[in-house]
Coordinates of C-alpha atoms and ligand atoms in Angstrom, one line a residue:
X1 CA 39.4 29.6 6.2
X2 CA 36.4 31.6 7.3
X3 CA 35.1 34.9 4.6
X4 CA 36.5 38.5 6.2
X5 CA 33.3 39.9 7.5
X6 CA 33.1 43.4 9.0
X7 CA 30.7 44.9 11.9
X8 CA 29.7 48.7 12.3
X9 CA 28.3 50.5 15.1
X10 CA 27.0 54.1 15.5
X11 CA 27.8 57.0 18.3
X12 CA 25.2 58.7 19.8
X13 CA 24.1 62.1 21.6
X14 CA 22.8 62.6 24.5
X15 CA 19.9 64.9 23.9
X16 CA 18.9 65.2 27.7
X17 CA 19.6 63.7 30.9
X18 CA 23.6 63.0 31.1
X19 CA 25.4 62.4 34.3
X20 CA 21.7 62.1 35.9
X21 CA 21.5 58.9 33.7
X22 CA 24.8 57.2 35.9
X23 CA 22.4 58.1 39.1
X24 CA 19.5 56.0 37.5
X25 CA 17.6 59.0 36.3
X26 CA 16.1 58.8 32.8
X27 CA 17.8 59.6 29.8
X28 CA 17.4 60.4 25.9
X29 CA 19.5 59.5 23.6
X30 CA 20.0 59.6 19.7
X31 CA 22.0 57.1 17.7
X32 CA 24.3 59.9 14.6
X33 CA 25.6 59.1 11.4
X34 CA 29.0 58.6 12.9
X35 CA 30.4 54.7 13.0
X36 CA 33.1 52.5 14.0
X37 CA 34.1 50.3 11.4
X38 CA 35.5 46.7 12.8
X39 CA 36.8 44.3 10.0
X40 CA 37.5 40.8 11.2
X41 CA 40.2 38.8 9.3
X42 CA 40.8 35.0 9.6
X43 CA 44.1 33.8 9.7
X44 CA 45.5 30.2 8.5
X45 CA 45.5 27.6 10.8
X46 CA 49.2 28.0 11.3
X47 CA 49.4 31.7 12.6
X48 CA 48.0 31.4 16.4
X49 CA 47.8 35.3 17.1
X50 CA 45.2 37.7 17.7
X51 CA 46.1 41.6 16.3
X52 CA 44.5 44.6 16.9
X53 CA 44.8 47.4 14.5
X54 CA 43.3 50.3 15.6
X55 CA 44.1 53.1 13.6
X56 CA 42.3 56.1 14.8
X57 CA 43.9 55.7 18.2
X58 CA 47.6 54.5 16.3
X59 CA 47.3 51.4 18.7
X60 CA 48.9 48.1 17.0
X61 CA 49.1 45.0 19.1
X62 CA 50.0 41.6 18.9
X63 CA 49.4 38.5 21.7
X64 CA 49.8 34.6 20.7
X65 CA 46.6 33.1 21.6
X66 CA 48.0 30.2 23.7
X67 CA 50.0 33.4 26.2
X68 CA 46.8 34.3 27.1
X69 CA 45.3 33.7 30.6
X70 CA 42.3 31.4 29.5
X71 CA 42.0 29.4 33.0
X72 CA 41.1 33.2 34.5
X73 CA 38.1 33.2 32.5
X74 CA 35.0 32.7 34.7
X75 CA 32.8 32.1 31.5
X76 CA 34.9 29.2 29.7
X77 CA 32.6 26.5 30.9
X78 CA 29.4 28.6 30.7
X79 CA 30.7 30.0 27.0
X80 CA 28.1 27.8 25.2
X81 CA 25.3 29.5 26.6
X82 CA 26.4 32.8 26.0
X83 CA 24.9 34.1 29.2
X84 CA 24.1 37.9 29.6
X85 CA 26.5 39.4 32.0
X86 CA 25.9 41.1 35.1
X87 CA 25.9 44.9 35.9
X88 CA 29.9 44.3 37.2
X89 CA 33.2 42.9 35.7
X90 CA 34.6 39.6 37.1
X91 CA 37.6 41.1 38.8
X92 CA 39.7 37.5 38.9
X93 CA 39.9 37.8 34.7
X94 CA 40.4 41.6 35.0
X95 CA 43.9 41.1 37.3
X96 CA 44.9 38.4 34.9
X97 CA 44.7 40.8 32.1
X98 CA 46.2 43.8 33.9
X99 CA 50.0 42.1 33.3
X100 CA 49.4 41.3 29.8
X101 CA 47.9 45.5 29.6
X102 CA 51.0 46.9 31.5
X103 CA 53.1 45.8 29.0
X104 CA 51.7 47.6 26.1
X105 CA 53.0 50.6 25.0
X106 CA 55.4 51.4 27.6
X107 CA 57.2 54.5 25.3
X108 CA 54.4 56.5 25.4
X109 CA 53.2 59.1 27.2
X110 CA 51.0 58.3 30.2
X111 CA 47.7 60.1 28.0
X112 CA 48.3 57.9 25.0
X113 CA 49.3 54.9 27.2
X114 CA 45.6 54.7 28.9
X115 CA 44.2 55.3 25.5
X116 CA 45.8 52.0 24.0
X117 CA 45.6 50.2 27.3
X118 CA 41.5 51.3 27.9
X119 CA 40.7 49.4 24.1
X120 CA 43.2 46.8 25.0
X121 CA 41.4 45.7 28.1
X122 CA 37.8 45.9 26.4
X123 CA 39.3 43.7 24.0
X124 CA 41.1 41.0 26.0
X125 CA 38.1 40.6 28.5
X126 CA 35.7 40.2 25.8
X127 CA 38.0 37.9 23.7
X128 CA 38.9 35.8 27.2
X129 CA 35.0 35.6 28.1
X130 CA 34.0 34.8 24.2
X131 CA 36.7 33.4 22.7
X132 CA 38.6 30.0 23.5
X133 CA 41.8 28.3 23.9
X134 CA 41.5 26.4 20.6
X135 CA 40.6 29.8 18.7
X136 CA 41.5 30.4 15.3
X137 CA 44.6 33.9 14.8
X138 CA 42.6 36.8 13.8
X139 CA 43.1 40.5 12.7
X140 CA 41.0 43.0 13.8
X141 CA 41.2 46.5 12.3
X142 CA 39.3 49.1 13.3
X143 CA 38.4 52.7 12.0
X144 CA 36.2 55.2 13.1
X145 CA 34.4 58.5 11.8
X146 CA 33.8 59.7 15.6
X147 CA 35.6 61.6 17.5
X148 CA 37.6 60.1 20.3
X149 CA 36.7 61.3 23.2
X150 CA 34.1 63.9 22.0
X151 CA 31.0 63.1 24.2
X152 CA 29.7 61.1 21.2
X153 CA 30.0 57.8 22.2
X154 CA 32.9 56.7 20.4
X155 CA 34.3 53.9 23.2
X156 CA 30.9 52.2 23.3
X157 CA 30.4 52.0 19.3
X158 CA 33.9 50.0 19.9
X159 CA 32.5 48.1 22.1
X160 CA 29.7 47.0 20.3
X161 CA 31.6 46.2 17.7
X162 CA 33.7 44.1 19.5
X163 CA 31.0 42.5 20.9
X164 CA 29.1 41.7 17.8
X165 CA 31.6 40.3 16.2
X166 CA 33.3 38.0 18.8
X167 CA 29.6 36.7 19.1
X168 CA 29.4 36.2 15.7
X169 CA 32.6 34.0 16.1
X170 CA 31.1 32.2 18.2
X171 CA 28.4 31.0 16.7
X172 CA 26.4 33.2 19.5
X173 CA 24.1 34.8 17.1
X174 CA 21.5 34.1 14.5
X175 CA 21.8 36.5 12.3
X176 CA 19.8 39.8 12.0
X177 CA 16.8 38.5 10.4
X178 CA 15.3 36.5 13.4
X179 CA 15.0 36.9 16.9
X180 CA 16.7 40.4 16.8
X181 CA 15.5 41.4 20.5
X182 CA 17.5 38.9 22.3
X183 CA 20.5 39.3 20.1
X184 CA 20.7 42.8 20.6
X185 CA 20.5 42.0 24.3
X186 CA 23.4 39.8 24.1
X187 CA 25.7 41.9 22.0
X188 CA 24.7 44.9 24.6
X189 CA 25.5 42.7 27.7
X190 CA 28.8 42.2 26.8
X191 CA 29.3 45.8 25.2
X192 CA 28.2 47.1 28.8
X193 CA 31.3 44.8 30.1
X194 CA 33.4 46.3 27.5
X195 CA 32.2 50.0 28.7
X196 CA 33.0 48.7 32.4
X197 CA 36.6 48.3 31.6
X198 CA 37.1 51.4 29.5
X199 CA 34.6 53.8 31.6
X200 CA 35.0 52.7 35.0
X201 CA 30.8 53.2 36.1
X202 CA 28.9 54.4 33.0
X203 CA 25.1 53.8 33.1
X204 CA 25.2 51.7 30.0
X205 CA 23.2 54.5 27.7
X206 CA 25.7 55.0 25.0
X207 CA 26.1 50.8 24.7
X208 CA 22.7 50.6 24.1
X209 CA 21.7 53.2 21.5
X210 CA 24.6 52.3 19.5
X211 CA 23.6 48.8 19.7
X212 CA 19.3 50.0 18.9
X213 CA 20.1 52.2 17.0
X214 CA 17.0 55.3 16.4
X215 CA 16.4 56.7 19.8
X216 CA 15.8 55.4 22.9
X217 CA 14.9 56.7 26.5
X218 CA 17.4 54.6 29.4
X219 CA 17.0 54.3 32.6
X220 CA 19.6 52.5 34.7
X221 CA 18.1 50.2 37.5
X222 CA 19.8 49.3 40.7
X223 CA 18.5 45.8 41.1
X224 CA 17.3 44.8 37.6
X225 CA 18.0 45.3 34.2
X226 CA 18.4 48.8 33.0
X227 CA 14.9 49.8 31.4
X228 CA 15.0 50.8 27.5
X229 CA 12.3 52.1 24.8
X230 CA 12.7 52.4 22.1
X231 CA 11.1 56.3 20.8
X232 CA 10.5 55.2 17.7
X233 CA 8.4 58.6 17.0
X234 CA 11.1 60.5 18.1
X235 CA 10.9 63.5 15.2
X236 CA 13.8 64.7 13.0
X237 CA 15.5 67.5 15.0
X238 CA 18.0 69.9 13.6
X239 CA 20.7 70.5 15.9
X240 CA 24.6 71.6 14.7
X241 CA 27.2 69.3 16.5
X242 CA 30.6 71.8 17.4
X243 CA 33.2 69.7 18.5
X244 CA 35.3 71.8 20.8
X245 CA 38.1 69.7 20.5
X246 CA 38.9 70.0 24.0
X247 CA 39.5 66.1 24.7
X248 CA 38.8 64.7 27.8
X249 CA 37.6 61.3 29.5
X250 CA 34.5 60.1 30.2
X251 CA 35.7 58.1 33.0
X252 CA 37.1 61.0 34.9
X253 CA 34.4 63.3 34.4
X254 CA 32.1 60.6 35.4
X255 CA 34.3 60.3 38.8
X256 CA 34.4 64.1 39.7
X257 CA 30.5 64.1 39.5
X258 CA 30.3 61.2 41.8
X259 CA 33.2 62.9 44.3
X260 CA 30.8 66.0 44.5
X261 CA 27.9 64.2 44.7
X262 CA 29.7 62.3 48.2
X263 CA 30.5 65.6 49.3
X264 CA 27.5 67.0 49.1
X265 CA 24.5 65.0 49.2
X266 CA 21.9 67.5 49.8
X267 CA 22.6 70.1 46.7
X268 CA 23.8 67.6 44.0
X269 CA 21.3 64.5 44.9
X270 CA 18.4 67.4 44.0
X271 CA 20.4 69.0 40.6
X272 CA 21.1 65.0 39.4
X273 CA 17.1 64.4 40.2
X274 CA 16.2 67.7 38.0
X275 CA 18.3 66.1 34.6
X276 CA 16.0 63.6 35.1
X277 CA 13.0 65.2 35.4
X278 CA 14.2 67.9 32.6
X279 CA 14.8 64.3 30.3
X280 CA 11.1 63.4 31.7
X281 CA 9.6 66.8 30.3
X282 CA 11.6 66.5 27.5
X283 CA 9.6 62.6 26.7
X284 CA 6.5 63.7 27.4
X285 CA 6.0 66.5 24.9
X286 CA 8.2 64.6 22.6
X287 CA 6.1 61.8 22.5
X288 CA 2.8 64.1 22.5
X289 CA 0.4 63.5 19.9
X290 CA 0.1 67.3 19.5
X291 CA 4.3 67.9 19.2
X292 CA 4.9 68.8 15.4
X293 CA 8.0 70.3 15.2
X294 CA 7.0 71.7 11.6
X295 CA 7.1 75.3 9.8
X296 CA 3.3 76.1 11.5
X297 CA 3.6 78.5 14.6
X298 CA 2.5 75.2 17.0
X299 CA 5.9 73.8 15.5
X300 CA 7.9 76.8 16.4
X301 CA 6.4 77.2 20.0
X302 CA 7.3 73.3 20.1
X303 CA 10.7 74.2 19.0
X304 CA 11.4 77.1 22.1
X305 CA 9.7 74.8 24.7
X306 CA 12.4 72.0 23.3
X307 CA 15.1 75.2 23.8
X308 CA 13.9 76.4 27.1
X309 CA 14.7 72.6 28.1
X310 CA 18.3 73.0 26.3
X311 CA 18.8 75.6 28.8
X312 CA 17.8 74.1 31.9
X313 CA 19.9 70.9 31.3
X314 CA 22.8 72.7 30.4
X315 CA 22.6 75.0 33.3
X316 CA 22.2 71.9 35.6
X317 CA 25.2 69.9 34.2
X318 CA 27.1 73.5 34.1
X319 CA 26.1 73.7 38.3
X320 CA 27.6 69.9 38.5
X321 CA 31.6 71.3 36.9
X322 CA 30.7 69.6 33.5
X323 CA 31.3 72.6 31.3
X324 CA 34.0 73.8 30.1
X325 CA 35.7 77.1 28.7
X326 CA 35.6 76.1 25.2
X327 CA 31.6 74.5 25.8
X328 CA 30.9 78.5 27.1
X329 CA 32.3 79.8 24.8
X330 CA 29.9 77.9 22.0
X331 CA 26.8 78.5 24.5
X332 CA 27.9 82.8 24.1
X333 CA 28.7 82.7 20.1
X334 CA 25.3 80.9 19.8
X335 CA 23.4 83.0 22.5
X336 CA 24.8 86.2 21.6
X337 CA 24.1 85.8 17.8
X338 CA 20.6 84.6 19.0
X339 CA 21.5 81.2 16.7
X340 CA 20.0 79.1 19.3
X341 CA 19.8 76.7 22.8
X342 CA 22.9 75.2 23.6
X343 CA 23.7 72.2 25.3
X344 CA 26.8 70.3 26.6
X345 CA 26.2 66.5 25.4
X346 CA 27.9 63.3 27.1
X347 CA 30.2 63.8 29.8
X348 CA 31.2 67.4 29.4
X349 CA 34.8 68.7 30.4
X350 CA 34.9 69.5 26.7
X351 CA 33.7 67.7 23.8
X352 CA 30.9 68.5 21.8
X353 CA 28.0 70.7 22.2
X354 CA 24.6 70.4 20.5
X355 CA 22.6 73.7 19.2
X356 CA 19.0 73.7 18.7
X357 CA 18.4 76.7 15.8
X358 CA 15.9 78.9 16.8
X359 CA 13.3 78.5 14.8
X360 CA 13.4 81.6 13.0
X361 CA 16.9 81.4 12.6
X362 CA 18.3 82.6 9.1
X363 CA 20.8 80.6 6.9
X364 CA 22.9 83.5 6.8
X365 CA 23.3 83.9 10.6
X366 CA 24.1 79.9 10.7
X367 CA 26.9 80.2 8.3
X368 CA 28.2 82.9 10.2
X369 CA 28.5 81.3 13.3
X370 CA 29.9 78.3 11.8
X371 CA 32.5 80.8 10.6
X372 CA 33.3 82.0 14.5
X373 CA 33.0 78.2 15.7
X374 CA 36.2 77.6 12.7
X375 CA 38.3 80.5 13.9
X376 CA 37.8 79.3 17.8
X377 CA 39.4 75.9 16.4
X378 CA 36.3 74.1 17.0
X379 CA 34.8 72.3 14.2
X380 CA 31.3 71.5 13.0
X381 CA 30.0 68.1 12.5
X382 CA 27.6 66.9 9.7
X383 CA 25.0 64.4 12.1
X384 CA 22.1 62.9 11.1
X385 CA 20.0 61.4 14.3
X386 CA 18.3 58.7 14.5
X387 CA 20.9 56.2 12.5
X388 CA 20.8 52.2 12.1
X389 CA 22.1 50.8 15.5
X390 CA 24.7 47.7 14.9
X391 CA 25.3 46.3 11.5
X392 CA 27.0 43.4 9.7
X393 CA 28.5 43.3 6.7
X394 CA 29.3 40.1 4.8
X395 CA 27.9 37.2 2.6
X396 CA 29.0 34.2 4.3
X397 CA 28.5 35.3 8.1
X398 CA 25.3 34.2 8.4
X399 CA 22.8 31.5 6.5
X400 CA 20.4 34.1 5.4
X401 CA 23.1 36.9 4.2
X402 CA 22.0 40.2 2.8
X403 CA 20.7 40.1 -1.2
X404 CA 22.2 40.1 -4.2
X405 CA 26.1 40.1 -4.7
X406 CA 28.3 41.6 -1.7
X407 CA 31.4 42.6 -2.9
X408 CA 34.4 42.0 0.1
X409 CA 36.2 45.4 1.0
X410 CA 39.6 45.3 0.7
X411 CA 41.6 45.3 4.4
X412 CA 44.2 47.5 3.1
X413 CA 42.4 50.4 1.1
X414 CA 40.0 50.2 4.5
X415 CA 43.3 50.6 7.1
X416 CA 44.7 53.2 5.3
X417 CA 41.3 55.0 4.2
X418 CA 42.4 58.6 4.0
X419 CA 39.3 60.0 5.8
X420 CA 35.9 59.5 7.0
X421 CA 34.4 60.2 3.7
X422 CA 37.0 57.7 2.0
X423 CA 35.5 55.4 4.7
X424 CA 32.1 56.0 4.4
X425 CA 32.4 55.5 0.1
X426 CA 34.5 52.3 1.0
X427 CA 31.9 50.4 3.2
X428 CA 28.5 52.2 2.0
X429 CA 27.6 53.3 5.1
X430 CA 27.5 56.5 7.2
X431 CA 26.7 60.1 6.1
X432 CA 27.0 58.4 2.3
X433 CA 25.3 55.5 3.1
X434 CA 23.6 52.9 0.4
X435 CA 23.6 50.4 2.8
X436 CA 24.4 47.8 -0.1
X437 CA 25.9 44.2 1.6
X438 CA 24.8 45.5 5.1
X439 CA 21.8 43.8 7.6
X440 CA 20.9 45.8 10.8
X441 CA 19.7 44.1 14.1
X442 CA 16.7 46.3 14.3
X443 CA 14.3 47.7 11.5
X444 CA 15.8 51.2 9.6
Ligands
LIG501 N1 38.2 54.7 17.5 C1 38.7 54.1 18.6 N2 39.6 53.1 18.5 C2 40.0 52.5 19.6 N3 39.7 52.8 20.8 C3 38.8 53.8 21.0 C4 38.2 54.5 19.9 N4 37.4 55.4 20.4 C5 37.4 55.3 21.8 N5 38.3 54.3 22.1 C6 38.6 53.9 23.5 O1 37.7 54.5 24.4 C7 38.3 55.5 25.2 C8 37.6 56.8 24.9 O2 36.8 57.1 25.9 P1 36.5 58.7 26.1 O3 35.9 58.8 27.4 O4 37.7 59.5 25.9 O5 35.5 59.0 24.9 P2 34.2 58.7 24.2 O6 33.8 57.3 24.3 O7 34.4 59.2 22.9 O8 33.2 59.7 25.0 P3 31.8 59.5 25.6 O9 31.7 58.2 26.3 O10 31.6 60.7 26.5 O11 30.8 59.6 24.5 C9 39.7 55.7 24.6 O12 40.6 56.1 25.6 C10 40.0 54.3 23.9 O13 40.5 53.5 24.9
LIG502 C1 28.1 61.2 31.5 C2 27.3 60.0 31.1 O1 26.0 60.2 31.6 C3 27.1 60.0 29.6 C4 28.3 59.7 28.7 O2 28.0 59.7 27.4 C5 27.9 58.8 31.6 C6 27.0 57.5 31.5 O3 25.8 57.7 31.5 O4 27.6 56.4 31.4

């Protein structure tokens, strides 16, 4: 019976350029310190099921592998080459799913319902496309230390994990140490398919930062595939992540953009052109040679150009509907006690906001607007940008396996880990992170 091995994924922010980014306009975008977790368990020959366990979403599901509808699958007699998939969902295996994804949960309420169904549908496309008939029962559990639907990127981090590791199951990939380029294009293809299901029409940005990893600048193109570099340069910025808690879905916010957008051609075609051309700014002077964003007055002056940009995103995304009370009411505390530039990050409608300090900013004013963020009911979020994009962790997965002895994490201390720190010690990864046991797709 095949080793447990487990795969990990990061979120992301959106430092500039949301909603514009759907529109192919560019975009910039950080990889955090938050992760999915998955851990994939072999079962004996004899037990023919596949489970999810999903615990941050309290989604537990079972399906015998020989219910499912394989003949659907358009990719069963092209599964050997693992081909990249297209920029839309084959809508033959989608309807032959929906049955098996109207059945699940049918006590909840209609909010919770979606949630399990959205993750159940990334998962049975991807197994259906990757998987086969003759499969082996698995057990995939899954925990997370981001946010569900906070803006920072939780769905695709889930996808990519999904996708990693049903590649992996498939022989699809070689293992980090070689040829990492096109493997990360294949385990992003089919994360994109996963977003597809879950997100409706996302651009594909958050699938492929979690998947890089660092930072990268996407843009989405209509007839080719989406264009992505990598910033590797891209400096160490401070920003505070507040969480307002206020959840919401990137899918719908995504769709009242687009409604306005068909509404109103003329106004909203020129604010979704001025994201991008705030993002383009924004990579410009990043990725000048003269940017230091250090202690010396050039670094400050750097730091308030970076702000005035803060503001003229925010103000465009806020002109689109994608604010929010609670998001205002983080962009007064901040502006009021002159903390900062606030911004709205991923699709808005809630979620998180990031805050550039001002560069003169005292310690003492910081901590006392973390204070008024706690008694709002919002909560601050330790991120560090720039993180490892997908990861696996496990001796036996691959030929060339990480160094020195791995020890395997136990399934059950990991399912019932009592928080993200407890997580983070368990798997060595994260805000804690060692690293120990664990290979990365692309250089740390
Ligand atoms: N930890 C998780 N476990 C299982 N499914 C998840 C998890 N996180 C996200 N999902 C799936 O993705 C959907 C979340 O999408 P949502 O738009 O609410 O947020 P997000 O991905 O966190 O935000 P964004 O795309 O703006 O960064 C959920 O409804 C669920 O189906
Ligand atoms: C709002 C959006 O631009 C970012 C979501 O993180 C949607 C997308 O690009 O898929």
């Amino acid at each position: 019976m095949a080793a447990p091995f487990m795969v990990s994924a990061p979120g992301k922010v959106i430092v500039f350029g949301e909603h514009g980014a759907v529109y192919g306009q560019p975009a910039i975008a950080a990889a955090i310190s938050l992760r999915s977790y998955l851990h994939v368990k072999t079962l004996s020959d004899s037990e023919r099921t596949v489970t999810l366990d999903f615990k941050d979403i309290a989604f537990y599901h079972t399906w015998a592998i020989d219910s499912l509808p394989w003949t659907a699958s358009r990719y069963a007699s092209a599964r050997k080459l693992y081909q990249c998939h297209g920029g839309s969902l084959d809508k033959a295996l989608l309807a032959a799913i929906q049955p098996l994804v109207e059945s699940i949960s049918p006590d909840l309420p209609l909010k919770e319902r979606k949630v399990h169904r959205g993750s159940a549908t990334a998962f049975l496309y991807l197994f259906l496309s990757l998987g086969s008939p003759q499969s082996r029962g698995f057990v995939y559990t899954l925990r997370s230390t981001i946010p569900v639907g906070a803006g920072l990127g939780s769905s695709a981090s889930v996808c990519v994990c999904l996708s990693a590791a049903l590649l992996i199951q498939g022989n699809a990939l070689e293992g980090p140490r070689r040829d990492w380029d096109t493997q990360l294009e294949r385990i992003n293809s089919w994360a994109y398919a996963g977003e597809l299901c879950i997100h409706g029409d996302p651009s594909g940005v958050d699938n492929t930062v979690s998947c890089r990893g660092k930072a990268v600048l996407f843009r989405k193109n209509a007839d080719r595939p989406s264009s992505i570099t990598p910033l590797d340069y891209f400096p160490t910025l401070r920003l505070l992540l507040i969480n307002t808690k206020q959840a919401r879905t990137t899918a719908e916010q995504v769709k009242k953009v687009q409604q306005l957008k068909e509404a109103n051609q003329a106004v909203i075609g020129p604010i979704l052109d001025a994201i991008g051309q705030v993002a383009e700014e924004a990579l410009q002077f990043l990725s000048s040679a003269t940017t230091h964003l250090d202690d010396s007055e050039e670094g400050r002056a750097a730091i308030r150009n970076l702000g005035r940009l803060f503001l003229y995103n925010h103000g465009l995304l806020v002109s689109l509907g994608a604010s929010h009370p609670c998001l205002d009411r983080v962009w007064q505390l901040a502006d009021t006690a002159q903390i900062g530039w606030t911004k709205l990050t991923g699709a808005g409608g809630g979620g998180c906001a990031i805050v550039l300090p001002r560069p003169d900013v005292s310690e003492d004013a910081v901590r006392e607007f973390e204070r008024e963020i706690t008694k709002e009911g919002f909560k601050k979020h330790e991120a560090v940008l720039g993180a490892a994009g997908v990861g696996v962790r496990g001796h036996t997965v691959f030929r060339t396996g990480p160094e020195g002895a791995v020890e395997e994490i136990d399934e059950e201390q990991f399912a019932n880990a009592a928080d993200a720190r407890a997580i983070e010690r368990l798997v060595g990864l994260g805000g804690q992170e060692t690293s120990k046991g664990w290979m990365f797709w692309s250089a740390r």
